[in-house]
Structures are given as C-alpha cells and as structure tokens.
Coordinates of C-alpha atoms in Angstrom, one line a residue:
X320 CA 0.0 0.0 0.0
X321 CA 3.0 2.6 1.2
X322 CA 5.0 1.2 -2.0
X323 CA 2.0 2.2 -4.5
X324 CA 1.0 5.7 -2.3
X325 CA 5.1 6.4 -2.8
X326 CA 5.3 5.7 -6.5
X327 CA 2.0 7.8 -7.2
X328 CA 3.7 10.7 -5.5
X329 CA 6.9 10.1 -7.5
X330 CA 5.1 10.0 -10.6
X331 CA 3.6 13.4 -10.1
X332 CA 7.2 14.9 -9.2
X333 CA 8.3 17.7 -11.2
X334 CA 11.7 17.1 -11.8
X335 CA 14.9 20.4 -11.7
X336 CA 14.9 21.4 -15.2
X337 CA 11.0 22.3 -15.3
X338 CA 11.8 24.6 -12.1
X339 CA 15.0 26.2 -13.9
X340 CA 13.3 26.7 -17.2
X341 CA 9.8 28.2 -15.1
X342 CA 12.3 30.6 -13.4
X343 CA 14.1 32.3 -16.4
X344 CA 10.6 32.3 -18.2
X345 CA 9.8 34.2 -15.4
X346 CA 12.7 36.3 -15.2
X347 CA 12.8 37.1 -19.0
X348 CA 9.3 38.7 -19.9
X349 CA 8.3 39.8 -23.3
X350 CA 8.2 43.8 -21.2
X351 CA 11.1 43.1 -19.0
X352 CA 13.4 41.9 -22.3
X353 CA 13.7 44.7 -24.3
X354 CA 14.2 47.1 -21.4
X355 CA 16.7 45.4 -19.4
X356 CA 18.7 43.3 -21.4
X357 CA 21.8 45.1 -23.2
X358 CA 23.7 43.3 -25.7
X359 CA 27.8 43.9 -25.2
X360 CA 29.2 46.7 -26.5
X361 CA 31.7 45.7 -29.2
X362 CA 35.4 46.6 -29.4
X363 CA 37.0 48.7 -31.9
X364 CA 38.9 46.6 -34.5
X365 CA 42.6 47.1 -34.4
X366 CA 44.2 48.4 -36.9
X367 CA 47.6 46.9 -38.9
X368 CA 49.1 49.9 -39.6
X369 CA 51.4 51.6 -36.8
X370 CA 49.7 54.7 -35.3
X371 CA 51.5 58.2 -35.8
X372 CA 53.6 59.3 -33.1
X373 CA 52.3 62.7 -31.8
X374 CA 54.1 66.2 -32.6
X375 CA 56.3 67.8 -29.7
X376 CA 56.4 71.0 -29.0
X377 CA 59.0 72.9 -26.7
X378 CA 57.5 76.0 -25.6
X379 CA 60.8 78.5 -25.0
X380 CA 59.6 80.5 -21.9
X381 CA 61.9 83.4 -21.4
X382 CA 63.2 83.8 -18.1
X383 CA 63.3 86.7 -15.5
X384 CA 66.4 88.2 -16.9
X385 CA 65.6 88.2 -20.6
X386 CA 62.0 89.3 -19.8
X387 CA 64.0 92.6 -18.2
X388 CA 66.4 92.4 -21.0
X389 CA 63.7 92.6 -23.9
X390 CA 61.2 95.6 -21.8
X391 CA 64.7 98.0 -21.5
X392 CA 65.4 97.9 -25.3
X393 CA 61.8 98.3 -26.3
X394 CA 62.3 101.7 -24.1
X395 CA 65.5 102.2 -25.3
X396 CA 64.4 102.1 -29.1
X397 CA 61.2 104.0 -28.5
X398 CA 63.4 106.8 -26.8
X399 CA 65.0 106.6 -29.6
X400 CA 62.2 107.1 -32.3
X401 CA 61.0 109.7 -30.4
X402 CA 64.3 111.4 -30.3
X403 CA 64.8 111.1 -33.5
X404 CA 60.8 112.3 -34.6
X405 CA 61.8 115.6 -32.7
X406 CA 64.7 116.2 -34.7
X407 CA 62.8 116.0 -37.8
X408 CA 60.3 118.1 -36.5
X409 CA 63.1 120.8 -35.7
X410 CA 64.7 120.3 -39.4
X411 CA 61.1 120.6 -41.2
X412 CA 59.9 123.5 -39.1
X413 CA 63.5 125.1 -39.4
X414 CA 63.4 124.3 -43.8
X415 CA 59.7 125.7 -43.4
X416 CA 61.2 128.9 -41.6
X417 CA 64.0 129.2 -44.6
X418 CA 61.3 129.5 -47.0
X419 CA 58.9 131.6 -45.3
X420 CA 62.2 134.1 -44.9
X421 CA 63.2 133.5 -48.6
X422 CA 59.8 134.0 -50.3
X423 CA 59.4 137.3 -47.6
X424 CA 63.2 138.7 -49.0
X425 CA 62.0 138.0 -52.5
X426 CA 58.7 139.8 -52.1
X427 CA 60.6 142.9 -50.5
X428 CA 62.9 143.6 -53.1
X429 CA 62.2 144.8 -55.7
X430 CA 62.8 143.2 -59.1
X431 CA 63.8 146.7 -60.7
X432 CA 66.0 147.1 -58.8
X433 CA 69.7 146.0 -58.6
X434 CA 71.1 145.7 -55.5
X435 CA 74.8 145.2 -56.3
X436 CA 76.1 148.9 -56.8
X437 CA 72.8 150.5 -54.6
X438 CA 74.0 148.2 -52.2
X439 CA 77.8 149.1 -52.1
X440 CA 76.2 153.3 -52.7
X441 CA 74.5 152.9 -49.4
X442 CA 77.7 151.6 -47.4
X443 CA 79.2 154.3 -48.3
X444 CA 76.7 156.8 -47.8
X445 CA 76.5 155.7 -44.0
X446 CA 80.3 155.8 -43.9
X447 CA 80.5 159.0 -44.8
X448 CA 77.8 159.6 -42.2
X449 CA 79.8 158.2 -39.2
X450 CA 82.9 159.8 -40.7
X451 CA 81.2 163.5 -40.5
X452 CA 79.8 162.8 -37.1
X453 CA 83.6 161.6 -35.5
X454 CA 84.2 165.2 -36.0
X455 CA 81.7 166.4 -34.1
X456 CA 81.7 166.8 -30.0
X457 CA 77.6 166.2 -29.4
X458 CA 76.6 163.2 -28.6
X459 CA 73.6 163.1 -30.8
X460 CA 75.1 164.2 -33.8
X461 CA 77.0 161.0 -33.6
X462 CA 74.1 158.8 -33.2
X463 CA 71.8 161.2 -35.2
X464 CA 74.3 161.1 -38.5
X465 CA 75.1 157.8 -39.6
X466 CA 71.3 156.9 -39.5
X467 CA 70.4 159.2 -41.2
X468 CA 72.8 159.4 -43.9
X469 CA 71.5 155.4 -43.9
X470 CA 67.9 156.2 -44.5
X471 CA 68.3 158.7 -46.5
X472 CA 70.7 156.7 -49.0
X473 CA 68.7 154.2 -48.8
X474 CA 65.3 155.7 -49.6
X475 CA 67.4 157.1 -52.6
X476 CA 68.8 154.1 -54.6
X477 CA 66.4 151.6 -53.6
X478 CA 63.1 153.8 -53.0
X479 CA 60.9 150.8 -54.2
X480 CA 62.6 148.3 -52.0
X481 CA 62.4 150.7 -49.0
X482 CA 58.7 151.0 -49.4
X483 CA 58.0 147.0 -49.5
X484 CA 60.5 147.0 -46.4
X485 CA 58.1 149.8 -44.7
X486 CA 55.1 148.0 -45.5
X487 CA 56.2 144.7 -44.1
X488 CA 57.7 146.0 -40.6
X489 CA 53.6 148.0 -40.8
X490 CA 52.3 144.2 -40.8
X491 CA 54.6 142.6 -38.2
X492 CA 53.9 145.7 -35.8
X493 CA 50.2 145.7 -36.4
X494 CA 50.2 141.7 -35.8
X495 CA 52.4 142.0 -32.6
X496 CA 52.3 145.4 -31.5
X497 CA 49.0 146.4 -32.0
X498 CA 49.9 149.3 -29.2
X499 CA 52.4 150.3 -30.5
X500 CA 51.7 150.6 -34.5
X501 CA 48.7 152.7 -32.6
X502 CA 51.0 155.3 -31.5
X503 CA 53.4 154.8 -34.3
X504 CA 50.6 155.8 -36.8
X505 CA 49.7 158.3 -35.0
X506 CA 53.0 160.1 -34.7
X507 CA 53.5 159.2 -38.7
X508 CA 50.2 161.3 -39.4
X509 CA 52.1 164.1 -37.4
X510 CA 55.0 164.0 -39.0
X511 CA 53.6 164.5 -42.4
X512 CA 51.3 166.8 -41.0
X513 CA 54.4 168.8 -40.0
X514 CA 56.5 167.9 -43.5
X515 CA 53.5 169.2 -45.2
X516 CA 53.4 172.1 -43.2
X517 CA 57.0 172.8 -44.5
X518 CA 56.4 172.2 -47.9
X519 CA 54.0 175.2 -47.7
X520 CA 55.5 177.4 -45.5
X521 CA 58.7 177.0 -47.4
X522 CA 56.5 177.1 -50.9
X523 CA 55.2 180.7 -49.4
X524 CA 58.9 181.8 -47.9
X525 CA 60.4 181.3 -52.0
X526 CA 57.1 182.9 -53.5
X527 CA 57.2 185.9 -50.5
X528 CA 60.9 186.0 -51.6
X529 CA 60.6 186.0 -55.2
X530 CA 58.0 188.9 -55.1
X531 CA 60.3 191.0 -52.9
X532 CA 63.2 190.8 -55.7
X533 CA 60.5 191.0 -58.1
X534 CA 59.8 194.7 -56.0
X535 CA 63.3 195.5 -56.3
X536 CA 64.6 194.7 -59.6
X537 CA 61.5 196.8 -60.8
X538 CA 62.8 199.6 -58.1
X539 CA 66.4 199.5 -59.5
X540 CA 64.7 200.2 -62.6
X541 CA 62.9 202.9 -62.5
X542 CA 65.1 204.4 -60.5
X543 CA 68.0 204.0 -62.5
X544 CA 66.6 203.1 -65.7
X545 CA 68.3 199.9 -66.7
X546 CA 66.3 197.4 -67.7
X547 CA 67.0 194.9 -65.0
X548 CA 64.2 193.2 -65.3
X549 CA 64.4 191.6 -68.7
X550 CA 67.7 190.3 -67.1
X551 CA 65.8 189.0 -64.2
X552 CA 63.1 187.1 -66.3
X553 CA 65.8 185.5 -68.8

C-alpha cells in the first residue's frame, strides 16, 4: 500500500529542469526583455598599420632676466624714435622757416632794382655819415648822423625796396604790436602833417621872396633906368 502511495507521489514529481526553465521564463518577460537586457558593446577593431607618433612642441619660456632684457630695449628704441621724430620736426619747421624768410626777402625787393652797386652806394653813404659825425663833439650828432645818412641813401637808390621794407615791418607791428603801430601811426600822421606844413610854409617863404626881388629889380629900374628886369626874367 506505502510502495504504491510512494510511487504515485513520484510520478507526479516535477523534476529540476522544469523549475529552472519556469524561473528564467519568469525572469525574461516579453516587457522586461527589451528594457533590461543590453547586448555587449563591441570593441573597436585594431588596426595593422602603426599609429603616428604625436608632434612635440617645446615652448621656449623666457626667463626673469631676458623678460627685463627685452622691456629695456623696447624703451631704449622708442626713446630713440621719439628722439629722432623731434629732430625731424626741428629740421622741417626750421626748412619751413627758410622758405617763409626766402619768399618774404623775395617779395621785398624789388625786381627793378639791382642791388649790387645801390648796395655798395648805401655803405658808403652811411660811412661818410659816421665819418662826418667823429668830428663832431655832441653826442647826438654822432648817433643822429650815420642813420640818417642810412635812410636817406637808402630811400634814394632803392626807394621801391624801402617802401616794400616799410610795409612789411607796418604788418609785423600791427600783428604784434597792435599798441604800439597805434602810437606809431599816429606820430607818422604828425610828422607829415608837419612835412607838409614845410612844404608850404617853405613854398610861401620862396614865393614871399621871389616877389620881394620881383619889388626891387622893378625899383632898380625905374630908378635907374636899366632894364633889370628883362635880365631878371631871362
């Protein structure tokens, strides 16, 4: 009775396998699969050719010294460049100052002019000025002579030049000396004022004077009956 009851049980037994199998049916769902399970990542295929050796590069770092070195001759050089700019400027301002000077000498003389022999006319003209006022004891005179045996000379033999001279030191004292061209004009409308007064006074003195001999030639003759006066007119 035990032996058939124990071989009924045994024949209903499930054996391993069916449990193992159960279990990873369990384990791998149709919704758990696709999530879950990776495949293995594959490895890169080696190559047969060598691979290239990588480029070195040094990097030349300066040190503490040549750092120093380098930042006092880029001082150095623009000291230099600056230097040498201001000397240029000097030069072109200087040639720039020649040529303002030339043109302004140019526009004073006057082409008609020659300025060799009026020149040498004038020295001597102020020579003889100075040599006149040696032998004289006032003070003035001395100073007085030579200038104006200068201006006068010069007004002379180079009257055209004297006036572009005038005209020129006019327009340096009105752009200067505003002041002073002022008073300057001023006493130069005096002084022709007083030439002009001259001119006339002196114009009436020969005409007074002329008319007094007039008066006496005519005189003479009627008192003596000579005809002076057809003398006097020729």
């Amino acid at each position: 009775m035990f032996r058939a009851l124990f071989r009924g049980v045994k024949a209903r037994t499930i054996p391993p396998t069916s449990f193992a199998l159960g279990a990873m049916s369990l384990s791998l769902s149709p919704d758990d699969s696709s999530s879950e399970f990776k495949p293995l990542a594959t490895q890169p295929k080696l190559s047969i050719y060598p691979s290239p050796t990588p480029d070195i590069v040094l990097l030349d770092t300066p040190s503490r010294l040549e750092r120093q070195i380098s930042k006092v001759r880029k001082n150095i050089l623009n000291t230099v460049q600056e230097s040498r700019n201001e000397v240029q400027s000097v030069v072109d301002k200087w040639i720039g100052v020649e040529h303002a000077v030339e043109s302004r000498v140019k526009a004073i003389i006057s082409p008609s002019e020659q300025l060799t022999p009026n020149v040498l006319y004038i020295g001597i003209s102020t020579l003889t000025g100075s040599i006149i006022a040696r032998n004289r004891s006032l003070l003035g005179a001395r100073l007085f002579l030579p200038s104006a045996f200068f201006l006068f000379s010069l007004h002379h033999f180079l009257p055209e030049t004297t006036e572009n001279l005038k005209t020129y030191l006019g327009e340096v004292e009105e752009r200067y000396l505003p002041h002073v061209a002022q008073k300057h004009a001023v006493a130069n409308a005096h002084t022709r004022m007083l030439v002009d007064r001259i001119k006339e006074e002196t114009k009436e003195g020969r005409e007074r004077f002329r008319k007094g001999v007039e008066w006496g030639v005519y005189k003479v003759q009627e008192v003596t009956g000579l005809k002076v006066g057809e003398v006097w007119k020729k």
